[in-house]
Coordinates of C-alpha atoms in Angstrom, one line a residue:
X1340 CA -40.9 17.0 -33.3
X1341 CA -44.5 17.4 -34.9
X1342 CA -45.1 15.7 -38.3
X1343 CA -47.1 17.7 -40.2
X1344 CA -48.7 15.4 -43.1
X1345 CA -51.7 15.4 -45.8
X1346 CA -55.0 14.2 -44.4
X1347 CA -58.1 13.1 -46.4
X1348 CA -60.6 13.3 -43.7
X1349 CA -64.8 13.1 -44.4
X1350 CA -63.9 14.1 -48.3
X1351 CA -61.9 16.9 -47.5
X1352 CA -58.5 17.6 -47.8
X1353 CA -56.9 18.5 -44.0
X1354 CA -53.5 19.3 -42.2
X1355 CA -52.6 16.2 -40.2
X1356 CA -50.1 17.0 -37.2
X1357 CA -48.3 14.0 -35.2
X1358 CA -46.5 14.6 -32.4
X1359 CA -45.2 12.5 -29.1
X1360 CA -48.3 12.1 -26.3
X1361 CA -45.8 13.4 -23.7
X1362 CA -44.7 16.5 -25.6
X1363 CA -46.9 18.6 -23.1
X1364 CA -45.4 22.2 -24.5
X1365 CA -46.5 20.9 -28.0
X1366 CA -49.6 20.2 -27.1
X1367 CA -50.7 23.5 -25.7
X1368 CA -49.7 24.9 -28.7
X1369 CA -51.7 22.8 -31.0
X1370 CA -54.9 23.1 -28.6
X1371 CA -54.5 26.4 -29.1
X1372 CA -54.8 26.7 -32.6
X1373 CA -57.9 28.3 -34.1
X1374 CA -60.3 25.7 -36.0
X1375 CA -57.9 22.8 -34.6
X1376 CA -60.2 19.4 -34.4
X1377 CA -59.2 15.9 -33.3
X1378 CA -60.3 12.8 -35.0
X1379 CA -60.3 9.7 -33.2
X1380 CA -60.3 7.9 -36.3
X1381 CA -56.8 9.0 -37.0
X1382 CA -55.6 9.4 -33.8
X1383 CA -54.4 13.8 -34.7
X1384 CA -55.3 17.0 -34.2
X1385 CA -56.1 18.2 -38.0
X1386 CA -57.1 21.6 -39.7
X1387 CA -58.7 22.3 -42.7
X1388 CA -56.0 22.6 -45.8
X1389 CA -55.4 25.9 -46.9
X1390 CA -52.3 28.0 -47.3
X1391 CA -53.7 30.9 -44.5
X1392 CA -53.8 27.5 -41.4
X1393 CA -50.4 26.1 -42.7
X1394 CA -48.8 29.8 -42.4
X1395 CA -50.8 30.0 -38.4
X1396 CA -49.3 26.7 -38.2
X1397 CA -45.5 27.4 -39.3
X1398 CA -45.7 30.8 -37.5
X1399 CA -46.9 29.5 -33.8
X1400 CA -44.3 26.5 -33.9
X1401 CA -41.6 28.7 -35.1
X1402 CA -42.3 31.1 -32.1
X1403 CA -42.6 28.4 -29.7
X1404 CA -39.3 27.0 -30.8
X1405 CA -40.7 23.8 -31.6
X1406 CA -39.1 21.6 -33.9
X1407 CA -41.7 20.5 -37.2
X1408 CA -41.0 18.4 -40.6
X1409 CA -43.8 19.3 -43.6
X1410 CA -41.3 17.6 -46.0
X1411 CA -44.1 14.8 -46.9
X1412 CA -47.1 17.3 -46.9
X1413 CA -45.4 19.1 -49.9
X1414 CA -46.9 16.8 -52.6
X1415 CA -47.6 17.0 -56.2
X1416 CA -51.0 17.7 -57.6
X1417 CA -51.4 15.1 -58.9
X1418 CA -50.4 12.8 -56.4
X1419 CA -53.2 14.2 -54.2
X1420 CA -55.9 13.6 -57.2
X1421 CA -54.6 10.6 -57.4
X1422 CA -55.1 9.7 -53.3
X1423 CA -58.6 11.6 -53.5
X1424 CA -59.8 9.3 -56.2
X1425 CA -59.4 6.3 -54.1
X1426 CA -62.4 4.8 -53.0
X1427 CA -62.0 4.7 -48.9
X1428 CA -62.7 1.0 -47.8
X1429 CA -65.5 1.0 -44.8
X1430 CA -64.7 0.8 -41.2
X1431 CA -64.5 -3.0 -40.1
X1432 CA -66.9 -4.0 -37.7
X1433 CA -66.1 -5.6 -34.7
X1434 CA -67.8 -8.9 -34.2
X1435 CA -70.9 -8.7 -31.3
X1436 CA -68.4 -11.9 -29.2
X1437 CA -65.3 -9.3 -29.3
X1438 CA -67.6 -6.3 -28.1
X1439 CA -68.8 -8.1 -25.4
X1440 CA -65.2 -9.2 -24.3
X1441 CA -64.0 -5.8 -24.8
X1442 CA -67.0 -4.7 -22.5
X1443 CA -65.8 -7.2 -20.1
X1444 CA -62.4 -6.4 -19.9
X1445 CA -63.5 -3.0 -19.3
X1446 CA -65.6 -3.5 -16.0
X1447 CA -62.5 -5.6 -14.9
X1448 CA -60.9 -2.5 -15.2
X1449 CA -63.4 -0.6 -13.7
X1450 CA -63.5 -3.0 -10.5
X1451 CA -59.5 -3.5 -10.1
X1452 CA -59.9 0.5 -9.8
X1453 CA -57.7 1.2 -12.9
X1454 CA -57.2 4.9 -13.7
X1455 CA -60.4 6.2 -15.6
X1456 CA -57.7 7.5 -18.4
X1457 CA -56.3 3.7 -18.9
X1458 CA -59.2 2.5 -19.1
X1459 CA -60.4 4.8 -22.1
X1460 CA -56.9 4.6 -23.4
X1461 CA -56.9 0.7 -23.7
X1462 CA -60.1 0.5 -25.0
X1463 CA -60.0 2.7 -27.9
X1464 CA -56.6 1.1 -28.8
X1465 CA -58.0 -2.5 -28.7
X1466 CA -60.8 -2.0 -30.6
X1467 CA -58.3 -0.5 -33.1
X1468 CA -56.2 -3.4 -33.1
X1469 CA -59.0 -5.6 -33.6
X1470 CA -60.3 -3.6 -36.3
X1471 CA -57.1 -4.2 -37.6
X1472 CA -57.5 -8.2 -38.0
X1473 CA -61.1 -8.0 -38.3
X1474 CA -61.2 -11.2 -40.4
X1475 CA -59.7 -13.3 -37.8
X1476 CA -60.8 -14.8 -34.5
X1477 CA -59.6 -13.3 -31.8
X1478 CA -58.0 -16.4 -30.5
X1479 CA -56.7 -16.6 -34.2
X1480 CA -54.4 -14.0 -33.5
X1481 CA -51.0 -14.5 -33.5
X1482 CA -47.7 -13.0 -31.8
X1483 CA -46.6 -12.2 -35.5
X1484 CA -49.7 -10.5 -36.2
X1485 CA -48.9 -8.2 -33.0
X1486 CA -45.6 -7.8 -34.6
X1487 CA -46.6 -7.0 -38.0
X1488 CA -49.4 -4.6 -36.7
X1489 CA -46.5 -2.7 -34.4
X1490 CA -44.4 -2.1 -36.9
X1491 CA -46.5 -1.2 -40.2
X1492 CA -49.1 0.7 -38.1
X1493 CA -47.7 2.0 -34.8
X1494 CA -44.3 3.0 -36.3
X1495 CA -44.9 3.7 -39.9
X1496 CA -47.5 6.4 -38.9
X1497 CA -45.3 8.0 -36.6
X1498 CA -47.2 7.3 -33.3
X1499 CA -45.8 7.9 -30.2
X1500 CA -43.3 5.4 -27.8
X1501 CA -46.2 6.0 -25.1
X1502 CA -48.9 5.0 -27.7
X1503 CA -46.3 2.2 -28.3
X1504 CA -46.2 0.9 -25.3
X1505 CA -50.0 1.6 -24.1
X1506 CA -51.0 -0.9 -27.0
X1507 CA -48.8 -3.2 -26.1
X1508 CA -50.0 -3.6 -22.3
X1509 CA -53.1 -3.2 -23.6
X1510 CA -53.3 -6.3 -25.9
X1511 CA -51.1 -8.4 -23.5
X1512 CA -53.6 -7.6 -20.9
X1513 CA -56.5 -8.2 -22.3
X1514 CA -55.5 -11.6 -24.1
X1515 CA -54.2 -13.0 -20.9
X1516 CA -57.2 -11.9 -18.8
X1517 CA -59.9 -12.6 -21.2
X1518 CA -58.7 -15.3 -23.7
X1519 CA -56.3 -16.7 -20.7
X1520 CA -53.5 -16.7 -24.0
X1521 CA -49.8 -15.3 -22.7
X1522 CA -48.7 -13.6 -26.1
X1523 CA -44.9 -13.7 -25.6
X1524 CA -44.7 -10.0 -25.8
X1525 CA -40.6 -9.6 -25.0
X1526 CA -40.3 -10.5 -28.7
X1527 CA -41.4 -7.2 -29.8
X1528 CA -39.5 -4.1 -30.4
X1529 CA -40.4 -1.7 -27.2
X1530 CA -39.1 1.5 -27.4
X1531 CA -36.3 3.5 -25.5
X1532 CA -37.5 5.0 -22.6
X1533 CA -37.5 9.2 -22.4
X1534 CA -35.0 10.7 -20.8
X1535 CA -35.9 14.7 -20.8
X1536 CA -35.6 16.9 -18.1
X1537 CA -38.3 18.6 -16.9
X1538 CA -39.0 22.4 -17.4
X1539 CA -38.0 24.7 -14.5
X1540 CA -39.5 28.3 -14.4
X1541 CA -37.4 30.6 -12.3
X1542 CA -39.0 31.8 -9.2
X1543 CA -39.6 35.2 -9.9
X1544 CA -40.8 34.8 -13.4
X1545 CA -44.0 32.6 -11.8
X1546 CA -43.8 35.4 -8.9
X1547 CA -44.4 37.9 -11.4
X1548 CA -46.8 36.1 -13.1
X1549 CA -49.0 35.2 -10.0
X1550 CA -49.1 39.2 -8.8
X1551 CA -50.0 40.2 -12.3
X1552 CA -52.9 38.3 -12.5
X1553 CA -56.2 40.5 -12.2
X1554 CA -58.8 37.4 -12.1
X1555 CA -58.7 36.4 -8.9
X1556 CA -60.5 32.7 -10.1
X1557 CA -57.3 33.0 -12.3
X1558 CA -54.6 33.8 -9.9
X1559 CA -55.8 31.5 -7.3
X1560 CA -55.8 28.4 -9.7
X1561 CA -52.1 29.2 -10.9
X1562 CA -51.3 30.0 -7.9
X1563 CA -52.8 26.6 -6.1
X1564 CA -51.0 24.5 -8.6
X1565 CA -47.6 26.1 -8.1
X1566 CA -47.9 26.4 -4.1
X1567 CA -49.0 23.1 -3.9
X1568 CA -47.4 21.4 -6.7
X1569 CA -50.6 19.6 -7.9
X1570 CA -51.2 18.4 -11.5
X1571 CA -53.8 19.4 -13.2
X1572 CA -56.4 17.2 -12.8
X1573 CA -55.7 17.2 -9.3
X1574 CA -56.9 21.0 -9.2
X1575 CA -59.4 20.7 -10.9
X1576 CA -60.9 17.5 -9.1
X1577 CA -60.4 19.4 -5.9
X1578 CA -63.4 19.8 -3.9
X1579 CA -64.7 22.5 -1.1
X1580 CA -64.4 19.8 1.5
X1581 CA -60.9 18.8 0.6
X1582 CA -60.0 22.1 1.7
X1583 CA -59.7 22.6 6.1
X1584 CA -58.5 26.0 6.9
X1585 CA -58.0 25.5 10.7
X1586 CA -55.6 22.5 10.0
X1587 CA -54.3 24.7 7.0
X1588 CA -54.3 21.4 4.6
X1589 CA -55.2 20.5 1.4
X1590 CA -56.3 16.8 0.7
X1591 CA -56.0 15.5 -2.6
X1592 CA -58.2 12.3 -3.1
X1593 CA -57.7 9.5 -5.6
X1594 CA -54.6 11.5 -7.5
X1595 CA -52.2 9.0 -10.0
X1596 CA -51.9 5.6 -8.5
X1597 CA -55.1 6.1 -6.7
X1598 CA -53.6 7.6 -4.2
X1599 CA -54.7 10.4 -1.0
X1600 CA -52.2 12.5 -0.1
X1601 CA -52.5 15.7 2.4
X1602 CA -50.7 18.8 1.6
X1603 CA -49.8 22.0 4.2
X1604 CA -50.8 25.5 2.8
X1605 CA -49.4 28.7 3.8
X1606 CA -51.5 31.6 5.6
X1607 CA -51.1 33.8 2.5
X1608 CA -52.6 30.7 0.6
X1609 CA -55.6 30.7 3.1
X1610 CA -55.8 34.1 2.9
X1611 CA -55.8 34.2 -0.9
X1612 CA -58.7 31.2 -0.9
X1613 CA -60.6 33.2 1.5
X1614 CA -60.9 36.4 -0.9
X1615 CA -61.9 33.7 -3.8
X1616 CA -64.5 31.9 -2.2
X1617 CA -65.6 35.8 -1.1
X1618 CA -66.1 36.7 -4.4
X1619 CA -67.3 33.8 -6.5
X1620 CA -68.6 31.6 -3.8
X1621 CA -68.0 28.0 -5.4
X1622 CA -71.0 25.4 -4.7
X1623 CA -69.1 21.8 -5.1
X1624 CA -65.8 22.1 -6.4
X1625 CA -63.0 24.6 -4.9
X1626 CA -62.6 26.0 -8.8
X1627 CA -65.6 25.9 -10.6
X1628 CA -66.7 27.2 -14.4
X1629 CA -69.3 29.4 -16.0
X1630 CA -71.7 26.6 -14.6
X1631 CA -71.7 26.4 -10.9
X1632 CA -71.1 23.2 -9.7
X1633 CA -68.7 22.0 -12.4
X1634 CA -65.3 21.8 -12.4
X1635 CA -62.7 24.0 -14.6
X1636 CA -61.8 22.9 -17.8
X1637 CA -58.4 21.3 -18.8
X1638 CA -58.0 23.4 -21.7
X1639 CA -58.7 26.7 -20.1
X1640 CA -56.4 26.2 -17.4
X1641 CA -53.7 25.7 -20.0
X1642 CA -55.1 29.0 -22.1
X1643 CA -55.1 31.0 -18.5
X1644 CA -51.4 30.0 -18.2
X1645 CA -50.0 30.6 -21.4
X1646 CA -52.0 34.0 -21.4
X1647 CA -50.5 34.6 -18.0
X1648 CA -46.9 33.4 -19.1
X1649 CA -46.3 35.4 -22.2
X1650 CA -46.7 38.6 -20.5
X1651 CA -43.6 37.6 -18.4
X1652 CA -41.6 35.8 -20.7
X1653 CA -42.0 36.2 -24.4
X1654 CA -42.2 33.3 -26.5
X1655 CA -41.5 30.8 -23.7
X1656 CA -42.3 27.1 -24.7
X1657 CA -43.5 26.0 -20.9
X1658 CA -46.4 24.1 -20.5
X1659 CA -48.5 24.2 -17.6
X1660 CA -47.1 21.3 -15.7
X1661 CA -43.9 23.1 -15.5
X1662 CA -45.6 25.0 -12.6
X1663 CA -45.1 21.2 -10.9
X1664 CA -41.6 20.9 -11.6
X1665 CA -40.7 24.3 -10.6
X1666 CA -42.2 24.1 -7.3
X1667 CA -40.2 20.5 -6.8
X1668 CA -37.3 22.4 -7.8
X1669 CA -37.8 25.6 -5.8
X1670 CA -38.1 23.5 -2.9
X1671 CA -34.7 21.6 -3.6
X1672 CA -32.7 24.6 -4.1
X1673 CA -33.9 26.1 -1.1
X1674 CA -32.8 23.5 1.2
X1675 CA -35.8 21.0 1.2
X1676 CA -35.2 17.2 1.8
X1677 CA -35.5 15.0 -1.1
X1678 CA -38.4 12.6 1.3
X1679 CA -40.9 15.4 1.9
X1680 CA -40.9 16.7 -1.8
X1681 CA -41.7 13.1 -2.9
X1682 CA -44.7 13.2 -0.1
X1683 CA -45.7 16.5 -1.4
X1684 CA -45.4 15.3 -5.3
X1685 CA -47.2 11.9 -4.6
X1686 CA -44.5 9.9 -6.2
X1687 CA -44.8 6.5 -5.9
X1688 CA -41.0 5.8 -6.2
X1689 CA -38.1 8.0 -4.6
X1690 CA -36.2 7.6 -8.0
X1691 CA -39.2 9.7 -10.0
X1692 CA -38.6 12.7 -7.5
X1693 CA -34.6 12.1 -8.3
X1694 CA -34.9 13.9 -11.4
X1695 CA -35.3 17.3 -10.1
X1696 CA -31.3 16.7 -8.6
X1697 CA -30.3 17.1 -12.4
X1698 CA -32.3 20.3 -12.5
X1699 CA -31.4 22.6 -10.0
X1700 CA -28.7 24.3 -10.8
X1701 CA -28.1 26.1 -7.7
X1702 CA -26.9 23.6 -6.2
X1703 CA -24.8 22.3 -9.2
X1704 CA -23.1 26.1 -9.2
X1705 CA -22.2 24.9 -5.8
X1706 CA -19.9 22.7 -6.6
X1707 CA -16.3 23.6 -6.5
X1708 CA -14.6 23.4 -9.8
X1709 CA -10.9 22.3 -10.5
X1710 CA -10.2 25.5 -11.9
X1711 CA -11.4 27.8 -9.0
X1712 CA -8.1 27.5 -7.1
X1713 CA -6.2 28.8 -10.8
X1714 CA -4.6 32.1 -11.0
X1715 CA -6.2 32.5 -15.3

């Protein structure tokens, strides 16, 4: 569900919307909002208030049939006077010993070969915690204070369970590694983990996307992602010497977990890959942008795919990822073992890929039922 609250951002009066990390469908929507901005500050994506954004806003969650609560932006006049007229107290600073600790733990990090993303993640959210106490020594800081801070900032504000939980491991980390202090974390509320299903396309809903597709830099990064099951970053990291078109494989370097994996493509794939690199003739990375040399953007992968999509299915609430699932999928309902889709997905953990057993329902519509053998 978004939360979609009053903002007073840089003396203006904004559209605040809150919404789960993980919510990847949600996301796509909001990114693709027009004037949509993100303030790190905050920690939202935000829009200028006026009644024309809050009706683009109503009108593109309604037709992704995503769920939304405004009940708190609809305030009295007043009441927003009232909150502009308060004087905005300045941003602590953080003390030159915490910012060199904070720099510390960060080329730890860096040489322990955390994810680039973690890092950046754990950063921003300790010096926001920090910020948070900024009176007190670091070492002054106490398990309650942790406590306090989870509850009247992480929760009352409506951030998400991952947010939760990334601040948590963030703060336990860097206090046992830096400060050599073991906060006793278990004490604090952690939040129930997710338990959604992922998002299965049908197969010839993507087929009739892919063939549709007149840009061939367009079709062949859809069409990587979905044949190869990749996320992503993993695309777009993807580099011309990852690519060997004798051996027909596909290596994906340093993907989640820092881990290589190789991948088999098809001849139509090859073929496909061959007619790309005929025509736009890539320099470093297998998909490039405007700039040769650099690699596609995120955001216009997920633009590409929702433009893609809609043509198919109308007002569809995928997300790009779901090209990932539905490939896992595909691959279990035709017959593939559960071992060699968790090689192909890079999972870490057999019980990760077991997720895509509650999703097929081919297989489920299998299963005899009690009632086949009745004469009804």
């Amino acid at each position: 569900m978004v939360i979609i609250e009053h903002l007073y951002h840089r003396n203006q009066h904004r559209i605040a919307l809150r919404y789960p990390i993980e919510s990847t469908e949600t996301d796509a929507i909001v990114r693709n909002l027009p004037g949509r901005k993100y303030s790190s500050t905050h920690r939202c994506w935000y829009l200028d208030n006026n009644p024309q954004n809050m009706e683009i806003i109503f009108k593109a969650f309604r037709e992704a049939n995503i769920e939304y609560n405004a009940g708190d932006f609809f305030k009295s006049k007043l009441k927003m006077q009232q909150e502009q007229s308060i004087p905005k107290s300045p941003k602590p600073v953080l003390k030159s010993v915490t910012i060199e600790k904070i720099d510390r733990f960060e080329k730890w990090m860096i040489q322990k070969r955390y994810a680039a993303n973690t890092i950046k993640t754990y950063v921003s959210q300790l010096k926001y915690f920090i910020s948070h106490y900024s009176d007190k020594e670091l070492e002054q800081i106490t398990i309650k204070d942790i406590e306090k801070f989870n509850y009247d900032v992480i929760i009352k504000r409506g951030y998400s369970a991952t947010y939760q939980n990334q601040t948590i491991n963030a703060i336990k980390l860097f206090y046992l590694k830096m400060l050599n202090i073991k906060h006793e974390m278990e004490q604090l509320e952690r939040p129930k983990t997710s338990s959604k299903l992922p998002k299965v396309i049908d197969k010839s809903h993507i087929q009739n996307m892919l063939t549709s597709i007149a840009n061939l830099k367009h079709k062949t990064a859809l069409t990587i992602i979905y044949a190869c099951g990749l996320r992503r970053n993993e695309l777009i990291c993807l580099k011309l010497k990852d690519l060997d078109s004798k051996r027909r494989t596909l290596t994906i370097r340093n993907a989640k977990g820092q881990k290589d994996r190789v991948l088999p493509i098809s001849e139509k794939l090859i073929n496909l890959l061959k007619r790309y690199y005929k025509a736009y003739k890539p320099k470093e990375y297998l998909i490039e942008g405007q700039n040769k040399g650099k690699p596609y953007s995120t955001g216009s992968l997920e633009k590409i795919f929702h433009k893609n999509l809609d043509k198919i299915i109308k007002d569809n609430n995928f997300a790009l990822h779901s090209l990932r699932h539905s490939f896992a999928t595909h691959l279990l309902e035709a017959g593939t073992d559960l071992r060699y889709i968790q090689e192909l997905l890079g999972h870490k953990s057999s019980r990760t890929t077991e997720i895509y057993t509650h999703v097929s329902i081919k297989n489920l519509q299998n299963i005899k039922n009690p009632t086949d053998d009745f004469d009804l």
